[in-house]
Coordinates of C-alpha atoms and ligand atoms in Angstrom, one line a residue:
M4 CA -102.9 40.9 47.8
S5 CA -101.3 37.9 49.5
N6 CA -99.9 37.6 52.9
I7 CA -96.2 38.3 52.8
R8 CA -94.8 38.8 56.3
I9 CA -92.2 41.6 56.6
E10 CA -89.4 41.9 59.2
L11 CA -87.2 44.9 58.7
T12 CA -83.5 44.9 59.7
A13 CA -82.5 46.8 62.8
N14 CA -78.9 47.0 61.4
P15 CA -78.8 48.3 57.8
K16 CA -75.4 47.6 56.2
Q17 CA -72.9 50.1 54.8
K18 CA -73.5 50.6 51.0
P19 CA -70.4 49.7 48.8
Q20 CA -68.3 52.8 48.1
G21 CA -66.0 51.6 45.3
P22 CA -66.7 49.9 41.9
L23 CA -69.7 47.5 41.9
H24 CA -68.0 44.3 40.9
F25 CA -70.6 41.8 39.8
G26 CA -72.4 39.9 42.6
R27 CA -70.2 40.9 45.5
Y28 CA -72.6 43.1 47.6
F29 CA -76.1 42.3 48.8
T30 CA -78.9 44.5 50.0
D31 CA -80.4 44.5 53.5
H32 CA -83.3 42.0 52.9
M33 CA -84.3 38.8 51.1
F34 CA -87.5 37.2 50.2
L35 CA -88.0 33.6 51.4
M36 CA -90.7 30.9 51.1
N37 CA -90.7 27.3 52.2
Y38 CA -92.2 24.2 50.7
D39 CA -93.1 21.2 52.6
K40 CA -94.8 18.2 51.0
G41 CA -98.4 18.1 51.9
E42 CA -98.5 21.8 52.6
G43 CA -97.1 23.4 49.4
W44 CA -95.3 26.7 49.4
H45 CA -95.9 28.7 52.5
D46 CA -94.6 31.4 54.9
A47 CA -93.7 34.0 52.3
R48 CA -91.6 36.6 54.1
I49 CA -89.2 39.4 53.6
V50 CA -86.5 39.3 56.3
P51 CA -83.1 40.7 57.0
Y52 CA -80.4 39.4 54.6
G53 CA -78.3 36.8 56.2
P54 CA -77.2 33.1 56.4
F55 CA -79.9 30.5 56.7
P56 CA -79.5 27.3 58.7
L57 CA -78.9 24.3 56.5
D58 CA -78.5 20.7 57.6
P59 CA -75.1 19.3 56.4
A60 CA -77.1 16.5 54.8
A61 CA -79.3 18.9 52.9
M62 CA -79.9 17.4 49.4
C63 CA -79.0 20.5 47.4
L64 CA -75.4 20.2 48.8
H65 CA -75.0 16.6 47.6
Y66 CA -77.0 16.1 44.5
G67 CA -77.3 19.7 43.2
Q68 CA -81.1 19.8 43.3
E69 CA -81.3 23.6 42.8
V70 CA -82.5 26.1 40.2
F71 CA -82.0 29.8 39.8
E72 CA -82.8 32.9 37.8
G73 CA -81.1 36.2 36.9
M74 CA -83.0 39.4 36.4
K75 CA -82.5 43.1 36.9
A76 CA -84.3 46.3 38.2
Y77 CA -83.4 49.5 36.5
L78 CA -83.7 53.2 37.5
T79 CA -85.4 55.4 34.9
P80 CA -84.9 59.1 34.5
D81 CA -88.2 59.9 36.3
G82 CA -87.1 58.0 39.4
T83 CA -89.2 54.9 38.7
I84 CA -87.5 51.5 39.4
Q85 CA -88.7 49.0 36.8
L86 CA -88.2 45.3 36.1
F87 CA -87.6 43.9 32.6
R88 CA -89.9 41.0 31.7
P89 CA -90.0 39.5 35.2
D90 CA -92.9 37.2 34.1
E91 CA -90.5 35.5 31.7
N92 CA -88.0 34.8 34.4
F93 CA -90.6 33.2 36.7
K94 CA -92.0 31.2 33.8
R95 CA -88.5 29.9 33.0
L96 CA -87.9 29.2 36.7
N97 CA -90.9 26.9 36.6
C98 CA -89.6 25.2 33.4
S99 CA -86.3 24.6 35.3
N100 CA -88.3 23.3 38.3
E101 CA -90.0 20.8 36.1
R102 CA -86.7 19.4 34.8
I103 CA -85.0 19.3 38.2
C104 CA -88.2 17.8 39.9
I105 CA -88.8 20.9 42.1
P106 CA -92.4 21.8 42.8
Q107 CA -93.9 24.7 40.7
V108 CA -94.0 28.1 42.3
D109 CA -96.8 30.7 42.1
E110 CA -95.4 33.1 39.5
E111 CA -97.6 36.0 40.6
L112 CA -96.7 35.6 44.3
C113 CA -93.0 35.5 43.3
L114 CA -93.4 38.8 41.4
E115 CA -95.3 40.4 44.2
G116 CA -92.7 39.4 46.8
L117 CA -89.9 40.6 44.5
K118 CA -91.6 44.0 44.0
K119 CA -92.0 44.4 47.7
L120 CA -88.4 43.5 48.3
I121 CA -87.1 46.0 45.7
E122 CA -89.3 48.7 47.3
I123 CA -87.9 47.9 50.8
D124 CA -84.3 47.9 49.6
K125 CA -84.7 50.7 47.0
D126 CA -82.0 52.9 48.6
W127 CA -79.5 50.3 47.4
M128 CA -80.3 51.2 43.8
P129 CA -77.1 52.4 42.2
T130 CA -77.4 55.6 40.2
E131 CA -74.3 55.6 38.1
K132 CA -74.6 54.9 34.3
E133 CA -75.0 51.3 33.3
T134 CA -75.7 50.1 36.9
S135 CA -78.7 48.2 38.1
L136 CA -79.9 45.9 40.9
Y137 CA -79.2 42.3 39.9
I138 CA -81.9 39.9 41.2
R139 CA -81.1 36.3 42.0
P140 CA -84.1 34.1 42.7
F141 CA -83.2 30.5 43.6
I142 CA -84.6 27.3 45.0
I143 CA -82.8 24.6 47.0
A144 CA -83.8 21.2 48.3
T145 CA -83.3 21.2 52.0
D146 CA -84.2 17.7 53.1
A147 CA -81.5 16.1 55.3
H148 CA -81.4 12.9 53.4
L149 CA -78.6 11.2 51.5
G150 CA -80.8 8.9 49.4
V151 CA -81.0 10.1 45.8
S152 CA -84.6 11.1 45.2
P153 CA -86.5 14.4 44.8
G154 CA -86.7 16.4 47.9
E155 CA -89.9 17.0 50.0
H156 CA -88.7 20.3 51.4
Y157 CA -87.5 23.3 49.6
L158 CA -86.4 26.9 50.3
F159 CA -87.2 29.6 47.7
A160 CA -85.1 32.8 48.1
V161 CA -84.5 36.1 46.3
I162 CA -81.4 38.1 47.0
V163 CA -80.5 41.4 45.4
S164 CA -77.1 42.9 44.4
P165 CA -76.2 46.3 43.1
V166 CA -74.1 45.8 40.0
A167 CA -72.2 47.4 37.2
A168 CA -71.1 45.6 34.0
Y169 CA -70.5 41.8 34.3
Y170 CA -67.2 41.6 32.5
E171 CA -64.1 43.3 33.8
T172 CA -63.7 44.8 30.4
G173 CA -67.0 46.7 30.9
L174 CA -68.7 47.1 27.5
D175 CA -65.4 46.7 25.5
P176 CA -65.4 43.6 23.3
V177 CA -64.6 40.3 25.0
K178 CA -62.4 37.5 23.7
I179 CA -64.0 34.1 23.5
Y180 CA -62.3 30.7 23.2
V181 CA -64.1 27.9 21.5
E182 CA -64.0 24.8 23.7
K183 CA -63.2 21.6 21.9
S184 CA -62.7 19.0 24.7
Y185 CA -65.2 19.5 27.5
T186 CA -69.0 19.4 27.1
R187 CA -71.5 21.7 28.9
A188 CA -74.7 19.9 28.1
V189 CA -76.4 17.5 25.7
K190 CA -79.9 17.2 24.4
G191 CA -82.0 15.4 27.1
G192 CA -79.6 16.7 29.8
T193 CA -80.1 19.9 31.8
G194 CA -78.7 22.5 29.4
M195 CA -82.0 24.2 28.9
A196 CA -82.6 24.5 32.7
K197 CA -81.0 27.2 34.8
T198 CA -79.4 24.9 37.4
G199 CA -76.1 25.2 39.2
G200 CA -74.7 21.9 37.8
N201 CA -74.5 23.4 34.3
Y202 CA -72.3 26.2 35.6
A203 CA -70.2 23.8 37.7
A204 CA -69.6 21.7 34.5
S205 CA -68.4 24.8 32.7
L206 CA -65.8 26.0 35.3
I207 CA -62.9 24.0 34.0
A208 CA -63.2 25.4 30.5
Q209 CA -63.6 28.9 31.9
V210 CA -60.4 28.6 33.9
E211 CA -58.5 27.3 30.9
A212 CA -60.0 30.1 28.8
Y213 CA -58.8 32.7 31.4
E214 CA -55.3 31.2 31.4
E215 CA -55.2 31.9 27.7
G216 CA -56.3 35.5 28.2
F217 CA -59.9 34.9 27.1
S218 CA -63.1 36.0 29.0
Q219 CA -65.3 32.9 28.4
A220 CA -65.5 29.6 26.6
L221 CA -68.0 29.1 23.7
W222 CA -69.5 25.6 23.9
L223 CA -70.0 23.3 21.0
D224 CA -72.6 20.5 20.9
G225 CA -71.7 17.6 23.1
V226 CA -72.2 14.9 20.5
E227 CA -70.3 16.0 17.3
K228 CA -68.4 18.9 18.8
K229 CA -69.3 20.7 15.6
Y230 CA -72.3 23.0 16.3
V231 CA -72.2 26.3 18.2
E232 CA -74.3 26.3 21.4
E233 CA -73.8 29.1 23.9
V234 CA -71.3 30.8 26.2
G235 CA -72.7 29.7 29.6
T236 CA -73.3 33.3 30.7
M237 CA -74.6 34.4 27.3
N238 CA -76.4 33.2 24.1
V239 CA -74.4 34.1 21.0
F240 CA -75.3 35.9 17.7
F241 CA -73.3 36.3 14.5
V242 CA -73.8 39.0 12.0
V243 CA -73.0 37.5 8.6
D244 CA -73.4 39.9 5.7
D245 CA -76.8 41.5 6.5
E246 CA -78.2 38.5 8.3
V247 CA -78.1 37.8 12.0
I248 CA -77.7 34.1 12.9
T249 CA -78.1 32.5 16.3
P250 CA -78.1 28.9 17.4
A251 CA -81.7 27.5 17.5
L252 CA -82.9 26.3 20.9
N253 CA -82.3 22.6 20.7
G254 CA -82.8 21.4 24.3
S255 CA -79.3 22.0 25.5
I256 CA -79.1 25.8 25.1
L257 CA -80.6 28.1 27.7
S258 CA -83.6 30.0 26.4
G259 CA -82.3 33.5 27.2
I260 CA -84.8 36.3 27.8
T261 CA -82.3 38.8 26.4
R262 CA -81.8 36.5 23.4
K263 CA -85.5 36.5 22.8
S264 CA -85.8 40.2 23.2
S265 CA -82.9 40.9 20.9
I266 CA -84.5 38.8 18.2
D267 CA -87.7 40.7 18.5
I268 CA -85.9 44.1 18.4
L269 CA -83.8 43.1 15.4
K270 CA -86.9 41.8 13.5
S271 CA -88.8 45.0 14.3
W272 CA -86.1 46.8 12.3
G273 CA -86.6 44.5 9.4
V274 CA -83.3 42.7 10.0
K275 CA -83.3 39.1 8.9
V276 CA -82.7 36.9 12.0
T277 CA -82.2 33.2 11.5
E278 CA -82.3 30.6 14.4
R279 CA -80.6 27.5 13.1
R280 CA -77.9 25.0 13.7
I281 CA -74.5 26.7 13.0
A282 CA -71.4 24.6 12.5
I283 CA -68.2 26.3 13.9
D284 CA -66.6 25.5 10.5
E285 CA -69.2 27.7 8.8
I286 CA -68.2 30.5 11.1
V287 CA -64.5 30.0 10.3
E288 CA -65.4 30.0 6.6
F289 CA -67.5 33.2 7.0
H290 CA -64.6 34.8 8.7
K291 CA -62.1 33.8 6.0
Q292 CA -64.5 35.2 3.4
G293 CA -64.7 38.5 5.3
R294 CA -68.5 38.0 5.8
L295 CA -68.4 37.7 9.6
K296 CA -69.1 41.3 10.4
E297 CA -70.0 41.2 14.1
M298 CA -70.5 38.8 16.9
F299 CA -72.1 39.5 20.3
G300 CA -73.4 37.7 23.3
T301 CA -76.7 38.3 25.1
G302 CA -77.6 37.7 28.8
T303 CA -79.2 39.5 31.7
A304 CA -75.9 39.9 33.4
A305 CA -73.9 40.4 30.2
V306 CA -76.6 42.6 28.5
I307 CA -75.3 42.8 24.9
S308 CA -71.6 42.0 24.9
P309 CA -69.6 42.6 21.8
V310 CA -67.1 39.8 20.9
G311 CA -63.8 41.1 19.5
M312 CA -62.0 37.9 19.0
L313 CA -62.8 34.2 18.7
R314 CA -60.1 31.5 19.0
Y315 CA -60.9 28.1 17.5
D316 CA -58.4 25.2 17.2
G317 CA -55.4 27.5 17.8
H318 CA -56.5 30.1 15.2
D319 CA -57.5 33.6 16.2
M320 CA -60.3 35.2 14.4
P321 CA -60.5 39.0 15.1
I322 CA -64.1 40.1 14.5
G323 CA -64.5 43.3 12.5
D324 CA -61.9 45.8 13.6
G325 CA -62.0 44.6 17.2
T326 CA -64.3 47.4 18.3
T327 CA -68.1 47.2 18.9
G328 CA -69.9 46.7 15.6
A329 CA -72.6 49.1 14.5
L330 CA -75.5 46.7 14.8
T331 CA -74.3 45.4 18.2
Q332 CA -74.1 49.0 19.4
K333 CA -77.6 49.8 18.0
L334 CA -79.1 46.8 19.7
Y335 CA -77.3 47.6 23.0
D336 CA -78.7 51.1 22.8
A337 CA -82.2 50.0 22.0
L338 CA -82.4 47.3 24.6
T339 CA -80.8 49.3 27.4
G340 CA -82.9 52.3 26.4
I341 CA -86.0 50.3 27.2
Q342 CA -84.5 48.8 30.3
W343 CA -83.3 52.2 31.7
G344 CA -86.5 53.9 30.5
T345 CA -84.7 56.4 28.1
A346 CA -86.5 54.9 25.1
E347 CA -90.2 54.2 24.6
D348 CA -91.1 50.6 25.6
T349 CA -93.1 49.8 22.5
F350 CA -93.0 46.1 23.3
G351 CA -94.6 46.5 26.7
W352 CA -91.7 44.6 28.4
T353 CA -91.1 46.8 31.5
V354 CA -93.0 46.5 34.8
P355 CA -92.8 49.4 37.2
C356 CA -92.0 48.5 40.7
C357 CA -91.8 51.7 42.8
K358 CA -90.4 55.2 42.9
L359 CA -86.9 55.8 44.3
Ligands
COI12 C1 -77.6 36.0 34.1 O1 -77.3 36.5 33.0 O2 -78.4 36.4 34.9 C2 -77.0 34.7 34.5 O3 -77.6 34.0 35.2 C3 -75.6 34.4 34.0 C4 -74.7 34.3 35.1 C5 -74.2 35.4 35.8 C6 -74.6 33.0 35.8

């Protein structure tokens, strides 16, 4: 057991009363650690949630040296609060760290601090259907220094937010707009890392998609603008005839943990799942031929989100009958069954944290 200092708040906050809009409310505590060159990561502590001092010259503010993760804690029917594949998140955090020149973290210590934090803030666990605690670990470079170089000082933090569904439409199918002009990421860039810059680069397309009445933009590859990549907040899957196709991880797509879990679940049912390069023209063709049966996105925040409509090059492609497809629904039920503990976790993905 490592040494994590704990300071409890003297002023617990009011819990939110109304709908749990995604990422608006935060629990009473946060888990922090500092890194200083020569000393490594140190001073792991759980302290009251609140602003932390940051020098205006802090490098993360100027050059975006930061990484983050997204994970969730779920309440099961027997009152256990459990995490879903947290080891995968901390492993991916270290992959992002490597790309953004941030020192590696001790994955076990991160998990231990996270479990402790959830236990301390467990009365923030929402109990309504389809709600959870969204967990946001992140690391920022804090050096007060305007030269462009990797930092020598970092802050690791984990904050926690009670949430309901990510999209305003809840679990109803979302409308997705295929982005033709802007680029999110290219191979060799940072697309496979979970770093804020990727999301900043995506905002303009998201704003334009919203203006057209769509929920998100679907990115194409940055070189030929031909191959489907991801939706920024989700990986994407197409059900074509009886096969499920998803873009292969190519260096510019995020390696989603929900993506990976969905592939494993589908394969365990004997469904053919193919990870490959998919041209958007193929999708248009499949749609014309009536072979594009379903489309869905996967992500920690988005869970399994059915896509009801895809717009490409001014053409609207309604998917199926616009409602959630049968395979999408079955996958949603299977995955969330494991996460919320209403189905047996035959994969061994869940990690108990504490009792409510
Ligand atoms: C997640 O699904 O956890 C994400 O990080 C996506 C997003 C809300 C930025």
